[in-house]
Each structure stands twice: as structure tokens, then as C-alpha cells.
Amino acid sequence: MSGSAMTIGSREHSAAGLGVYPVVRRNSLLIIAATLAVAAYLAYVFVAFDVAGLIAKAQPMRATLLATDAVAHKVHVTKFFRGDTQTVVAVEGERTATYATPPDWVRIADNTTAVDLGGGYRVEIKDRQLVMETPDFGPIRATVTGRGVVTQLPEGQSAPEWLRATAAKFDARPTIGRRVQMSRTRVEVHRYFGGWENFFFPFRSELTAYSPMEILRLAFSPERLQADTPNWKLIGHTFWTNPDWQHGHVFIALLETFLMAILGTATAGLVGLPLAVLAASNFTPSQILRLAVRRLFDLLRGIDMLIWSLIFIRSFGLGPLTGALAIAFTDTGSLGKLFSEALEGVNKQQMEGVRATGANRWQFYRFGVIPQIIPVFISQCLYYLESNVRSATIIGALGAGGIGLMLVETMNTQRDWENTLYLIVLTIGLVMVMDTLSGKLRRRLIQGR
Amino acid sequence: MIVNELSKHFGTVTAVDAVSFRIEAPQMVGVIGPSGAGKSTMLRMINRLTEASQGSIRVNGRDILHLKGKEKRRWQRDCAMIFQQFNLVPRLDVVTNVLLGRLNGHSTLKSLFSIFGKSLVEEALAALDRLGIADQALQRAETLSGGQQQRVAIARALMQKPKMVLADEPIASLDPLSAEKVMTSLREIRTRDKLTVICNLHTLDTARTYCDRIIGMHKGRIVFDAAPAKLTPDVVRDIYGADHALDESVTSTSIGERSAGADPVASDVKMAS
Amino acid sequence: MTADTIQLEIIAMEKRRKLYSTIGILLMIAVLASGYGLASSMNSGSFLNGLEKFFDYPGEIVREAWEAGSGFFALVLQFLPALIETLNIAGAATLVGGAAAVVLAFLGSSNLGVKPPVIISVVRRIMDSMRAFPELIIALFLIFILGSSPVPAMIAVAFHTAGALGKLFSEVNENADAAPIEGLESCGANWLQRMRYGVLPQVLPNFLSYFMLRFEINVRASAILGFVGAGGIGTELRRTIGWGRGAGDETAALFFLLILSIFAIDQLSSFMRQRLVSGKAGS
Ligand SMILES: Nc1ncnc2c1ncn2[C@@H]1O[C@H](COP(=O)(O)OP(=O)(O)O)[C@@H](O)[C@H]1O
Ligand SMILES: [Mg+2]
């Protein structure tokens, strides 16, 4: 942007200023052109990715359902028409969470089941017919006949938008938290309640009945619930092995992810540093060696974590070792490069001062070099550790295991969103804790010790 | 312009203490005083860079201390300010720096894309030409000497089409030759454009040479306000709070007037401001 | 410091420090060794077995690629669109996230006169939480709602980028010289104009340098997210690897493309960053 079109030697304003306006205009045209280029590229990408079509096909309902399901749980009331026709009431329809005596909003008498969904919504199931009552709509009847499910609306009314009735299935969802389904074989009524059900102890456990304070008191009480184990052990074990939430497995998965990140980063740092010395021009006279090490760094980084993970999954199987090695290989390249740049920037005077004392090679590094390089070393390692906790979740999802894989699996089953949310919260928690810790350490390091 | 009981407190420090003065007709006012007297703070309050604690500044009947938003920015444009450290944008070329003087009144969208019309650019070049640096129009501001940069800053001030010009120690970081050029340019704004110029100065003889009126400040208060001729050694002692007579030639910026045997106290005064 | 005092210092410190550093290093090795022991025991395959097989897989795909002969290059060409898709995910995400980062950074810097000041701390919290969200989670969530497509990955990467770059940008902003900003304020320039001319010219080279670095990181992230269904080269890789034996040449072609492009971007970005930081850019 320096002056190109200036009339040299002239002090006349008209002459000196001659080329100025074109330059000012060119500058602004350049800025406009750059903005337009970015906009054009984004437009191209939006067309290439078919964003419009995607939005049209998006299922925002899924997001609502997912959000509801993630913070609430539902209780299923199921009645089968064939075989055992008994009405079953179970949390999330799980066999292991079946009520022995139904809750008070479900009444079962002979062959009639009455379900009170609250807010004026009621369902009565008798034989093969159900009657659904809503506050602002007359009673709806659905009957299973030889031709399938027959739905009868109140006289003169057309079907509401929350009802889908075909011969195969009757599906009414007047509100997010209430749903009635009927097929040829069964009726299923869902009622939603807020909160995560049975988070601490499984449904069947005797501990479910106690309040948190009582649990605390029990833990220290000498009166044993089970003769052969102390209470605190029983409580811990019941929590740890809770089949719905699998706290134990989740913890192990988190540990695996954490291990991947910390082992990978530590290895990369410890291997990268000596290699960096070989790549730094002021420590390694041999140009061939230097170039070779630098290319090695480029190669390690260039192959990328994705490919390293795939290779290691093949040879080492699933698990934290695989993830740790993938991180270690990639980041040896990244950290090695950074360290070698830092080494090339070290202060010569301090090094010379140490050399002048007749220090041997070990002392030379120990006192002339290490003190200068250690802050860079630690702060970069911490920085990479932070980002590697995130990377480790992704590598895990590729198949290396840990919390990432667990997350993909629970998400793929698309059933228990509360479990998914639990995993998400834990993962973000882990990332945030690591971020905060490493941020604190780095700040302390920079501000001097 | 009527300044009435203007004060500024920074915590427990009173930087400017109930200052009052008025300027009726265009004139060149020199503000002198030791370092920390509150000269900069006073100018910054007039330009609204620093919020005043008390008092009022009436211009054409309006108290400009109560202006907000657009009107405040319009006032800032009307009273151009020149700084000791120039406060240019170092990475931009000179002509753009001058054009920035007209940002107020230029549409935000246009300014985001650096769109300036031909007539604006010509105005900027005319301003640069008046200060004798039109040849450097396309150089980056940071490549210029201090004196040239200060002249770019004055050109930017002219570009604002101001109603008055404030200058906070405009020559404190310049060599004597550049200082003279800058002071002459400021004086020209007073004589040719018939504008009021208020100029903080750290040298007495500069104030004497260029100003129509001198205001002396000490610990936030105005202790002297009259024509330069009335500035007797006693008054100077009052202003600078020094028990010693000041050797004025030491604090001079004009060439050839520097005496070698500088009085230590006097040079302290100069260094510190 | 003279040579003598250094000599004395060395002798005094050496005895003490030698012991400490030996203990420190031994401790670190012990932690690493036990960590690897633990990791190895948690792994489904064992370390020693794996070591033997380490070169099997790369060997296998290289052999298959070799056998494919000139067909290999046809494969490379065939997968070019997938690579472009991955690059587009990264490019669009870096641009969109970078733009958001600029906005966040200007609102979240304490020295730019943002009013009311509560905005600054709120924006900082927002940036922190955006940074904490792993891309994987956002991508999986959006894939569930929007279906398999590059857009979820783009949004996920952009979201994270906005937080990460925003923080770096605001650190750059906070080191900016206040004089030009004040100069513009005294001219009556409004806030946007002050940012545009008082701050942007100062910080732009650093912004661009961080931007390039982030683009490189995002290309890697986009490739990986493809593996969970976000399209591009990662999705192709999952397909060819899922087939098991026989698709080695395709896998090799994909690896080749990915390595080549990351290598190129890496070199380009470090070259450009060096130029930018050595101070050759205006605005
Ligand atoms: N931003 C500020 N915060 C706190 N104190 C300030 C600030 N600016 C100026 N001061 C104080 O106000 C007094 C006057 O300062 P200043 O106006 O710069 O004096 P001068 O320009 O005459 O040297 C000084 O004591 C200075 O320390
Ligand atoms: Mg001052």
C-alpha cells in the first residue's frame, strides 16, 4: 500500500495528489472484493451442502422430543390382548422396573384398566376397546376388530391434529407428556414425569424408598440392611451397578478418555523435546539430521490423528492405549515443531555464560537451556492436554472406546436420551475441569513462580 | 465558551479543581503548569474524552458536558484534539489517517469498507498540502518522523472542520525544528481560520511567542489568566511552585536559544512535564 | 552475572537439584509406565501383540494400492469430491466461526469501551462454554435432528471455532495500543468506526495468523467428524474400512488424499503465518 503513483519532486498539491484518489479507491475496492469473495464462497458451500433442502427435511419435533425425554422419564401402562392379558405398569417400559402394585393414577379391576393422565385426560381400557377423554374434546373410542383398529370420534367432530388413526395403529399425543397408542396386539399409555428416574438406585432396590438424608444416616448406621455387608458398601455397590445408569461403566469410560489424553500428551511432550533438540539449528550442526527430524515431525502431524487412530485400532484393538498412541504420534510432531522453534529462539547470552564456566554438556543443558525452555514446554503441553481431552472423545467415537464411543452408542439406540444427556454433561464437565485446571496452571507459570 | 467550576476527581486525587474561565472571541490560549497540574485532564474534559465530576461548559448556551450519543460525538468533531503522541493509526497510510477526521458524519457502512469519495480525498490532500506533507500522502503513518506525524494529526484536525482546536503538549516529543513548524501551523489555525486554539505547553517562551493569552495552572487550580506580557517571574514561581527563579532559556524550544549551563531544577520541570 | 558466580551457583544448586530432578523424572516415568500399564490392561488387544501387527495394516493397504497400479490414481480422482467436501466443511466453518469470533472478541475485550461492561463478562462466559463443547457432541446431536449431511459438522466445528478463536482474538485485542482508539474517539467516531480503524489495523495480522492455524485444525476435525456420519472424506473412510479386506486400495487412496492435503495446508499456513507475524500486512 505504499505510494506507487506519486509525482516525484513536485510540491504542487494538484500534482502530488494526482495518484492518491485511485489508490484510496483501489483499497476500498479490494476490501469490498474480499468481502464479496467470502460471501460468494459461503453461498457456494450452502448450495453444495443443500442447506435449504436440509432445513426443509429437518425434524424439529425430534429435538423437542429429545429435549423432553432427556429431562423427563415416562411410565408405561401396557395391556396386551393376547397371551397374558394382565396390565403392566413399568418405568420406561423396562422389565426390571415394573411396579408390583400400580401407582394410584392407574386402577386395575377385573378386565378394566383406568389410567388418569392428569389435567382432565383419562383413558379407560376394557376388553379390546379404549375410551380416551380429554378436557376440550369429546370421548374418542378405539376398538380392535377383525379389520384392525377402528377409531370413533365424537358425533360431528373431525380428527384433531394430535391424533393419527389408521387401521394398523391408533396414536394420540394431545400433549408432549401424554401419549396413547393402540395396535392389534396391545394398548400402551405413556405418562411423563420430570426428572431422571432411579438415578441413584435401581427401581427394585430397597434403597430407592429412602430419602437422601436417610441414606446418609444409613451409611453410618451399624444396623445392617444386609447381614453380610456394611451399609456404606451396599449403598456404594448398588449405586455403582445401577443397571439403568451404569455409573460404574460411565466412570471407567471417562477414565479411559482421560487416560488417552494425559498419556498421549505426556508421551508426545517427553519424546518431542529431545527430538526438538535434534531439529533446532543452534543445537544440531548436522543439516541432514535436522532436516530428517523436521520431516519426521511433518509426517507425524500430516498423517493426522484420524489415520493414526485407524491404524492403531487395527493393531491394538479398542481401548485407551490405542487412543493414547494416536494422540502421542500426532502431537509428537506438533509439539516437537513448537519446541524446536522455541529452542531456536533461546537467549544466547545465558547459554554462553554457562558454557564459560566450563560446564559439561549435561550442566550446559541443565542450566543454560532448560530454564529457558521449561515455561514454553509446560504451557504448550497443558494447552495440548486441554484440546486432547476433546480429541480423545472423538477418537473414542471412531472406535477407540471411552466416553466418546459410549456416547455414539447411546445416541444410536435413540431411546434413553436421559442417559445421553448424562454422558454429555459428564463429558463437558471433564473438558471444563481440565480447561480450568490447565488455565490456572498456565497463568501461574506465566506470572512467574 | 464559558467554563464554570469545572472539577475532576480521580478517587481521592483532585486533578482539576473548580476551574472557571471564558473565551469570547477566537484566540490562542496557552495553558502552562507543572506536570500533574491537571492541564491534560482539563482539555480531555472539554473534548469529552474524560467525564467531568462537576461544573459546566457552555458553548452557545448549551452545556456540552450533558451531550450524549450522536450529539456528544458531533461536539467531539467540533473541537478537534491533538495529542502529544499524535494518536494516529500507525499501519494506515497518511491520507486515510486524515480522512478519518471526517468519520463523524460519514455513514458507518461506508466507513467499514473504507469508501471515501473523491471530494473528501481532495479535501484531505488540501489539508496535507497546507501542512507541507502532501508528498507523503500514501506512506504509512508509522514511517514518518515525529514532526511529520504531528502535522498529519493537525491535518486530520483540519479535516474535522472544527470550531475550536485543543492541543495537549503537541510539541513535547518533537525536535526544535519540527516543534516550530507545528506551532506555526497551530498559530495559522488561529489567524487564518479564525478559530480558538487551546494549547497545553511545557515551555514558557513558546507560550509567550505564540499565544494571545496564558492560563497558568497549579494543583488543579487556575492561578494565572492574562496576556503573556503579565507573566512576571513572580507569577512563574507561583505556577511552578519553585522557589528558584526559572531560567527561561532552558525551557525554550526555539533553536539557538539553548544555554549549556542548565539549572537542574528548571530542567527537572521540563523533563517531568 | 560473572562466570564465577555462575560456577558457585551451579555447585550449590547441583547437589540439591540433581536429587530433586532425579526424583521428579523417576516419578514421571513411574506415572507414565503405570498409566500405560493401566491403559494396556483396559485395551482389548495387548501391546506386544499389537506391536507385531503394527505394520500389517499399513503394509496391507500399500500392497493393495500397489497392485491396483494406475487404477490407484483413478481412485484418487474419484475421491476428490469427498476431499473437497471436507475442505468445504472446514472452510465454511472457519469463516462463519471466525466471523462470530470477531464479534465476540470485540464485545468481550475489556479495553474497547464496551457499554455496559456487564456485556464483557457475559460474552466471555459464552466464549468459554462454546469452547468447552466438544465438536463430537454437537455434530451427533445435529445429525440426529438434521440427518446425515455435512451441515451438522460445519455447525459443530463453527461453534467450537467461534469460542476458541474468540478467546485468542480478545487476548490480541487487549494488547492493542489505546492511542489510535483515543485519537478516533476525539474525532467523534462511533464505536464501530473506532473498532474498524483504531483496533482492526493493529490486530488483523495476528487475527489472520490464528485464523490460518484454526483452518488447519478444522480440516482435521472435519475429516474425523465424517466418521460419525458428517460426510466428506471421513464417511468414505468408514465405508471402505467397514468393508474389511479388499478395499485396501480405496483406503490407501483416501489416506493419500488426506495426508497430502493436510501436509499442503500445514506448510501453507506456517508459511503465511511467518509472513504475517513478521509484519508485512496492512489493511
Ligand atoms: N486516568 C487517571 N486515573 C487516575 N489519576 C489520573 C488519571 N489521569 C490523571 N490523573 C491524575 O490527575 C492529575 C492531573 O494529571 P494531568 O491532567 O495529566 O496533569 P498534566 O497534564 O498537567 O501533567 C495527576 O495527579 C494525575 O496523576
Ligand atoms: Mg499532561
Coordinates of N, CA, C and O and ligand atoms in Angstrom, one line a residue, chain B residues 34-41 44 84 168-169 200 273, ligand 2:
Chain B
P34 N 3.1 23.0 36.0 CA 4.0 21.8 36.2 C 3.2 20.5 35.9 O 2.0 20.5 35.7
S35 N 4.0 19.5 35.8 CA 3.4 18.2 35.5 C 2.4 17.8 36.6 O 2.7 18.0 37.8
G36 N 1.3 17.3 36.2 CA 0.3 16.9 37.2 C -0.6 18.0 37.7 O -1.4 17.8 38.5
A37 N -0.5 19.2 37.0 CA -1.3 20.3 37.4 C -2.8 20.1 36.9 O -3.6 20.8 37.4
G38 N -3.0 19.2 36.0 CA -4.4 19.0 35.5 C -4.7 19.6 34.2 O -5.8 19.6 33.7
K39 N -3.6 19.9 33.4 CA -3.8 20.5 32.1 C -4.4 19.5 31.2 O -5.4 19.9 30.5
S40 N -3.9 18.3 31.1 CA -4.4 17.3 30.2 C -5.8 17.0 30.5 O -6.7 16.9 29.7
T41 N -6.1 16.8 31.8 CA -7.4 16.4 32.3 C -8.4 17.5 31.8 O -9.5 17.1 31.4
R44 N -9.1 17.2 28.1 CA -9.8 15.9 27.8 C -11.3 16.1 28.3 O -12.2 15.5 27.7
Q84 N 0.0 14.6 22.4 CA 1.5 14.6 22.4 C 2.0 13.4 21.6 O 3.0 13.5 20.9
D168 N -2.8 19.0 23.3 CA -2.2 18.6 24.5 C -0.7 18.3 24.3 O -0.4 17.3 23.8
E169 N 0.1 19.3 24.7 CA 1.5 19.2 24.6 C 1.9 18.7 23.2 O 2.6 17.7 23.1
N200 N -1.9 23.1 25.6 CA -1.1 22.9 26.7 C 0.4 22.9 26.4 O 0.8 22.3 25.4
S273 N 7.4 17.2 32.7 CA 6.0 17.6 32.1 C 5.7 16.8 30.9 O 6.5 16.1 30.3
Ligands
MG2 MG -0.3 16.1 30.5

